mmCIF file of C-alpha atoms in Angstrom:
data_model
loop_
_atom_site.group_PDB
_atom_site.id
_atom_site.type_symbol
_atom_site.label_atom_id
_atom_site.label_comp_id
_atom_site.label_asym_id
_atom_site.label_seq_id
_atom_site.Cartn_x
_atom_site.Cartn_y
_atom_site.Cartn_z
ATOM 1 C CA UNK A 285 9.775 -33.037 16.106
ATOM 2 C CA UNK A 286 12.655 -31.728 18.263
ATOM 3 C CA UNK A 287 15.246 -32.924 15.768
ATOM 4 C CA UNK A 288 13.718 -30.885 12.927
ATOM 5 C CA UNK A 289 13.588 -27.775 15.110
ATOM 6 C CA UNK A 290 17.264 -28.244 16.030
ATOM 7 C CA UNK A 291 18.168 -28.635 12.341
ATOM 8 C CA UNK A 292 16.321 -25.435 11.471
ATOM 9 C CA UNK A 293 18.009 -23.560 14.329
ATOM 10 C CA UNK A 294 21.399 -24.824 13.160
ATOM 11 C CA UNK A 295 20.743 -23.607 9.610
ATOM 12 C CA UNK A 296 19.689 -20.169 10.832
ATOM 13 C CA UNK A 297 22.692 -19.953 13.173
ATOM 14 C CA UNK A 298 25.096 -20.954 10.397
ATOM 15 C CA UNK A 299 23.650 -18.353 8.033
ATOM 16 C CA UNK A 300 23.905 -15.660 10.716
ATOM 17 C CA UNK A 301 27.528 -16.545 11.496
ATOM 18 C CA UNK A 302 28.443 -16.490 7.803
ATOM 19 C CA UNK A 303 26.791 -13.100 7.340
ATOM 20 C CA UNK A 304 28.550 -11.715 10.435
ATOM 21 C CA UNK A 305 31.916 -12.951 9.187
ATOM 22 C CA UNK A 306 31.332 -11.337 5.795
ATOM 23 C CA UNK A 307 30.339 -8.046 7.440
ATOM 24 C CA UNK A 308 33.423 -8.056 9.673
ATOM 25 C CA UNK A 309 35.695 -8.772 6.716
ATOM 26 C CA UNK A 310 34.188 -5.932 4.698
ATOM 27 C CA UNK A 311 34.396 -3.558 7.642
ATOM 28 C CA UNK A 312 38.061 -4.332 8.289
ATOM 29 C CA UNK A 313 38.987 -3.773 4.654
ATOM 30 C CA UNK A 314 37.329 -0.388 4.513
ATOM 31 C CA UNK A 315 38.081 0.860 8.035
ATOM 32 C CA UNK A 316 39.832 4.163 8.439
ATOM 33 C CA UNK A 317 42.522 4.854 10.984
ATOM 34 C CA UNK A 318 41.102 6.373 14.138
ATOM 35 C CA UNK A 319 37.597 5.015 13.559
ATOM 36 C CA UNK A 320 34.563 7.071 12.670
ATOM 37 C CA UNK A 321 34.506 10.660 13.792
ATOM 38 C CA UNK A 322 31.762 12.603 15.545
ATOM 39 C CA UNK A 323 30.416 14.222 12.382
ATOM 40 C CA UNK A 324 30.419 10.883 10.588
ATOM 41 C CA UNK A 325 28.238 9.325 13.274
ATOM 42 C CA UNK A 326 26.039 12.416 13.742
ATOM 43 C CA UNK A 327 25.572 13.275 10.093
ATOM 44 C CA UNK A 328 22.336 14.079 8.329
ATOM 45 C CA UNK A 329 19.807 11.280 8.326
ATOM 46 C CA UNK A 330 18.098 10.571 5.018
ATOM 47 C CA UNK A 331 15.073 8.412 4.442
ATOM 48 C CA UNK A 332 15.888 5.217 2.626
ATOM 49 C CA UNK A 333 13.944 4.287 -0.490
ATOM 50 C CA UNK A 334 15.334 0.754 -0.564
ATOM 51 C CA UNK A 335 12.792 -1.849 -1.586
ATOM 52 C CA UNK A 336 12.473 -5.427 -0.440
ATOM 53 C CA UNK A 337 13.453 -6.621 -3.913
ATOM 54 C CA UNK A 338 16.871 -4.933 -3.582
ATOM 55 C CA UNK A 339 17.877 -7.150 -0.635
ATOM 56 C CA UNK A 340 19.855 -10.346 -1.049
ATOM 57 C CA UNK A 341 17.079 -12.681 0.019
ATOM 58 C CA UNK A 342 16.865 -16.431 -0.126
ATOM 59 C CA UNK A 343 15.111 -18.076 -3.025
ATOM 60 C CA UNK A 344 11.453 -19.013 -2.822
ATOM 61 C CA UNK A 345 12.333 -22.724 -2.760
ATOM 62 C CA UNK A 346 14.663 -22.204 0.202
ATOM 63 C CA UNK A 347 12.039 -20.232 2.092
ATOM 64 C CA UNK A 348 9.403 -22.895 1.481
ATOM 65 C CA UNK A 349 11.804 -25.610 2.608
ATOM 66 C CA UNK A 350 12.623 -23.779 5.838
ATOM 67 C CA UNK A 351 8.985 -22.964 6.498
ATOM 68 C CA UNK A 352 8.110 -26.611 6.062
ATOM 69 C CA UNK A 353 10.425 -27.463 8.955
ATOM 70 C CA UNK A 354 8.753 -25.051 11.357
ATOM 71 C CA UNK A 355 6.372 -26.730 13.744
ATOM 72 C CA UNK A 356 3.118 -24.746 13.817
ATOM 73 C CA UNK A 357 1.612 -24.872 17.266
ATOM 74 C CA UNK A 358 -1.894 -24.338 18.607
ATOM 75 C CA UNK A 359 -3.560 -25.861 15.562
ATOM 76 C CA UNK A 360 -6.829 -26.495 17.398
ATOM 77 C CA UNK A 361 -6.939 -22.956 18.778
ATOM 78 C CA UNK A 362 -6.210 -21.486 15.346
ATOM 79 C CA UNK A 363 -8.981 -23.514 13.755
ATOM 80 C CA UNK A 364 -11.446 -22.541 16.489
ATOM 81 C CA UNK A 365 -10.616 -18.859 16.006
ATOM 82 C CA UNK A 366 -11.050 -19.187 12.237
ATOM 83 C CA UNK A 367 -14.478 -20.787 12.682
ATOM 84 C CA UNK A 368 -15.494 -18.053 15.134
ATOM 85 C CA UNK A 369 -14.507 -15.351 12.650
ATOM 86 C CA UNK A 370 -16.438 -17.090 9.872
ATOM 87 C CA UNK A 371 -19.619 -16.588 11.899
ATOM 88 C CA UNK A 372 -19.083 -12.834 11.522
ATOM 89 C CA UNK A 373 -19.195 -12.965 7.707
ATOM 90 C CA UNK A 374 -22.904 -11.993 7.468
ATOM 91 C CA UNK A 375 -22.288 -9.058 9.799
ATOM 92 C CA UNK A 376 -19.272 -7.938 7.733
ATOM 93 C CA UNK A 377 -21.348 -8.100 4.567
ATOM 94 C CA UNK A 378 -24.081 -6.007 6.210
ATOM 95 C CA UNK A 379 -21.533 -3.365 7.247
ATOM 96 C CA UNK A 380 -20.138 -3.168 3.717
ATOM 97 C CA UNK A 381 -23.636 -2.806 2.294
ATOM 98 C CA UNK A 382 -24.156 0.104 4.705
ATOM 99 C CA UNK A 383 -21.023 1.784 3.249
ATOM 100 C CA UNK A 384 -18.794 1.038 6.236
ATOM 101 C CA UNK A 385 -15.277 -0.387 5.925
ATOM 102 C CA UNK A 386 -13.654 -3.363 7.631
ATOM 103 C CA UNK A 387 -10.251 -3.391 9.323
ATOM 104 C CA UNK A 388 -8.773 -6.688 10.502
ATOM 105 C CA UNK A 389 -5.767 -6.419 12.784
ATOM 106 C CA UNK A 390 -3.629 -8.648 14.979
ATOM 107 C CA UNK A 391 -0.814 -11.136 14.585
ATOM 108 C CA UNK A 392 -0.677 -13.280 11.480
ATOM 109 C CA UNK A 393 -1.884 -12.911 7.930
ATOM 110 C CA UNK A 394 -5.586 -12.330 7.309
ATOM 111 C CA UNK A 395 -5.384 -13.055 3.571
ATOM 112 C CA UNK A 396 -6.897 -16.552 3.695
ATOM 113 C CA UNK A 397 -9.788 -15.326 5.841
ATOM 114 C CA UNK A 398 -10.486 -12.356 3.554
ATOM 115 C CA UNK A 399 -10.292 -14.549 0.452
ATOM 116 C CA UNK A 400 -12.855 -16.902 1.953
ATOM 117 C CA UNK A 401 -15.138 -13.986 2.847
ATOM 118 C CA UNK A 402 -14.853 -12.519 -0.658
ATOM 119 C CA UNK A 403 -15.538 -15.842 -2.369
ATOM 120 C CA UNK A 404 -18.644 -16.555 -0.279
ATOM 121 C CA UNK A 405 -20.232 -13.127 0.181
ATOM 122 C CA UNK A 406 -18.862 -10.684 -2.398
ATOM 123 C CA UNK A 407 -20.118 -12.413 -5.522
ATOM 124 C CA UNK A 408 -22.410 -9.583 -6.681
ATOM 125 C CA UNK A 409 -19.623 -7.381 -8.063
ATOM 126 C CA UNK A 410 -15.932 -7.060 -8.727
ATOM 127 C CA UNK A 411 -13.283 -7.608 -6.060
ATOM 128 C CA UNK A 412 -9.926 -5.857 -6.330
ATOM 129 C CA UNK A 413 -7.069 -7.425 -4.334
ATOM 130 C CA UNK A 414 -4.246 -5.024 -3.457
ATOM 131 C CA UNK A 415 -0.995 -6.020 -1.796
ATOM 132 C CA UNK A 416 -0.132 -2.809 0.012
ATOM 133 C CA UNK A 417 3.561 -3.372 0.662
ATOM 134 C CA UNK A 418 4.776 -0.402 -1.401
ATOM 135 C CA UNK A 419 5.405 2.856 0.504
ATOM 136 C CA UNK A 420 5.001 5.004 -2.628
ATOM 137 C CA UNK A 421 1.582 3.573 -3.513
ATOM 138 C CA UNK A 422 -1.108 6.242 -3.952
ATOM 139 C CA UNK A 423 -4.891 6.194 -4.114
ATOM 140 C CA UNK A 424 -4.799 7.529 -7.684
ATOM 141 C CA UNK A 425 -2.653 4.581 -8.808
ATOM 142 C CA UNK A 426 -5.003 2.090 -7.146
ATOM 143 C CA UNK A 427 -8.078 3.583 -8.778
ATOM 144 C CA UNK A 428 -6.356 3.859 -12.161
ATOM 145 C CA UNK A 429 -5.319 0.196 -12.170
ATOM 146 C CA UNK A 430 -8.750 -0.927 -10.968
ATOM 147 C CA UNK A 431 -10.492 1.095 -13.671
ATOM 148 C CA UNK A 432 -8.021 -0.108 -16.316
ATOM 149 C CA UNK A 433 -8.848 -3.729 -15.497
ATOM 150 C CA UNK A 434 -12.486 -3.024 -16.381
ATOM 151 C CA UNK A 435 -11.990 -0.663 -19.327
ATOM 152 C CA UNK A 436 -11.222 -1.459 -22.985
ATOM 153 C CA UNK A 437 -7.570 -1.054 -23.922
ATOM 154 C CA UNK A 438 -8.338 1.874 -26.212
ATOM 155 C CA UNK A 439 -9.529 3.919 -23.234
ATOM 156 C CA UNK A 440 -6.899 3.053 -20.613
ATOM 157 C CA UNK A 441 -4.433 5.677 -21.839
ATOM 158 C CA UNK A 442 -6.859 8.432 -20.798
ATOM 159 C CA UNK A 443 -7.468 7.137 -17.280
ATOM 160 C CA UNK A 444 -4.483 8.877 -15.706
ATOM 161 C CA UNK A 445 -5.987 12.271 -16.526
ATOM 162 C CA UNK A 446 -9.294 11.525 -14.776
ATOM 163 C CA UNK A 447 -10.118 12.622 -11.245
ATOM 164 C CA UNK A 448 -10.609 10.120 -8.443
ATOM 165 C CA UNK A 449 -14.381 10.712 -8.532
ATOM 166 C CA UNK A 450 -14.584 9.858 -12.246
ATOM 167 C CA UNK A 451 -12.406 6.788 -11.769
ATOM 168 C CA UNK A 452 -14.732 5.602 -9.001
ATOM 169 C CA UNK A 453 -17.695 6.202 -11.305
ATOM 170 C CA UNK A 454 -16.125 3.993 -14.004
ATOM 171 C CA UNK A 455 -15.460 1.250 -11.483
ATOM 172 C CA UNK A 456 -19.037 1.472 -10.189
ATOM 173 C CA UNK A 457 -20.414 1.338 -13.733
ATOM 174 C CA UNK A 458 -18.456 -1.849 -14.436
ATOM 175 C CA UNK A 459 -19.071 -3.651 -11.152
ATOM 176 C CA UNK A 460 -22.640 -2.568 -10.286
ATOM 177 C CA UNK A 461 -24.172 -1.312 -13.549
ATOM 178 C CA UNK A 462 -27.790 -1.384 -12.361
ATOM 179 C CA UNK A 463 -27.118 0.676 -9.244
ATOM 180 C CA UNK A 464 -24.834 2.999 -11.198
ATOM 181 C CA UNK A 465 -27.458 3.718 -13.869
ATOM 182 C CA UNK A 466 -30.114 4.326 -11.215
ATOM 183 C CA UNK A 467 -27.813 6.792 -9.511
ATOM 184 C CA UNK A 468 -27.090 8.479 -12.844
ATOM 185 C CA UNK A 469 -30.821 8.858 -13.535
ATOM 186 C CA UNK A 470 -31.373 10.391 -10.110
ATOM 187 C CA UNK A 471 -28.510 12.808 -10.708
ATOM 188 C CA UNK A 472 -29.868 13.792 -14.145
ATOM 189 C CA UNK A 473 -33.343 14.336 -12.663
ATOM 190 C CA UNK A 474 -31.883 16.508 -9.918
ATOM 191 C CA UNK A 475 -29.975 18.602 -12.460
ATOM 192 C CA UNK A 476 -33.108 19.014 -14.600
ATOM 193 C CA UNK A 477 -35.098 20.155 -11.575
ATOM 194 C CA UNK A 478 -32.411 22.672 -10.686
ATOM 195 C CA UNK A 479 -32.317 23.969 -14.266
ATOM 196 C CA UNK A 480 -36.126 24.297 -14.352
ATOM 197 C CA UNK A 481 -36.124 26.156 -11.043
ATOM 198 C CA UNK A 482 -33.399 28.500 -12.275
ATOM 199 C CA UNK A 483 -35.350 29.226 -15.481
ATOM 200 C CA UNK A 484 -38.479 29.968 -13.440
ATOM 201 C CA UNK A 485 -36.593 32.384 -11.212
ATOM 202 C CA UNK A 486 -35.117 34.147 -14.255
ATOM 203 C CA UNK A 487 -38.550 34.464 -15.898
ATOM 204 C CA UNK A 488 -40.081 35.834 -12.699
ATOM 205 C CA UNK A 489 -37.281 38.352 -12.337
ATOM 206 C CA UNK A 490 -37.692 39.461 -15.964
ATOM 207 C CA UNK A 491 -41.472 39.853 -15.575
ATOM 208 C CA UNK A 492 -41.099 41.987 -12.470
ATOM 209 C CA UNK A 493 -38.426 44.266 -13.919
ATOM 210 C CA UNK A 494 -39.610 47.797 -15.046
ATOM 211 C CA UNK A 495 -39.733 48.424 -18.777
ATOM 212 C CA UNK A 496 -36.958 50.540 -20.171
ATOM 213 C CA UNK A 497 -37.979 54.065 -21.212
ATOM 214 C CA UNK A 498 -37.898 54.721 -24.905
#
């Protein structure tokens, strides 16, 4: 509806004009005579650590109300693209089983599509959903939180001291216990074979060594 679009544009324009007026008023009150100097404008640049939560944003109800007024176009094309991507789900699952990763890119959120893929094809283990909007987020924090969600509370306090490999092992043990135990057995067998080979080499070296003179 053209009327709803005009109403939304008027709301956005009014908010922008109010914000501009507030900025101009604050700038006039704090302006110095002669304006900003060269060194003030060419000073050292520092990286900002401001977070989205520190901004004066509209409430969730206001955002939902404004979004409800936006006319979403190309509904048929969007639905056709979604159906076409759904046909790739078996191929995506095969790639993940072959230890590849998936990267979806392009305009628009892919969350609904990924949720649908996870619900239909990733039902044989745990699924960890991470909203990666935090610049300071590290791999260690992700693994620690994922392992903590699958570990008894008495053991979570020791997770931060574990290496990434051990955290991955805990996650694998909780999500795919059968595969994890098979891998552990293979690793134990390999270590036993190495120990047996080392003992045989030591015994052969001792047998071939000359006896010490008395």
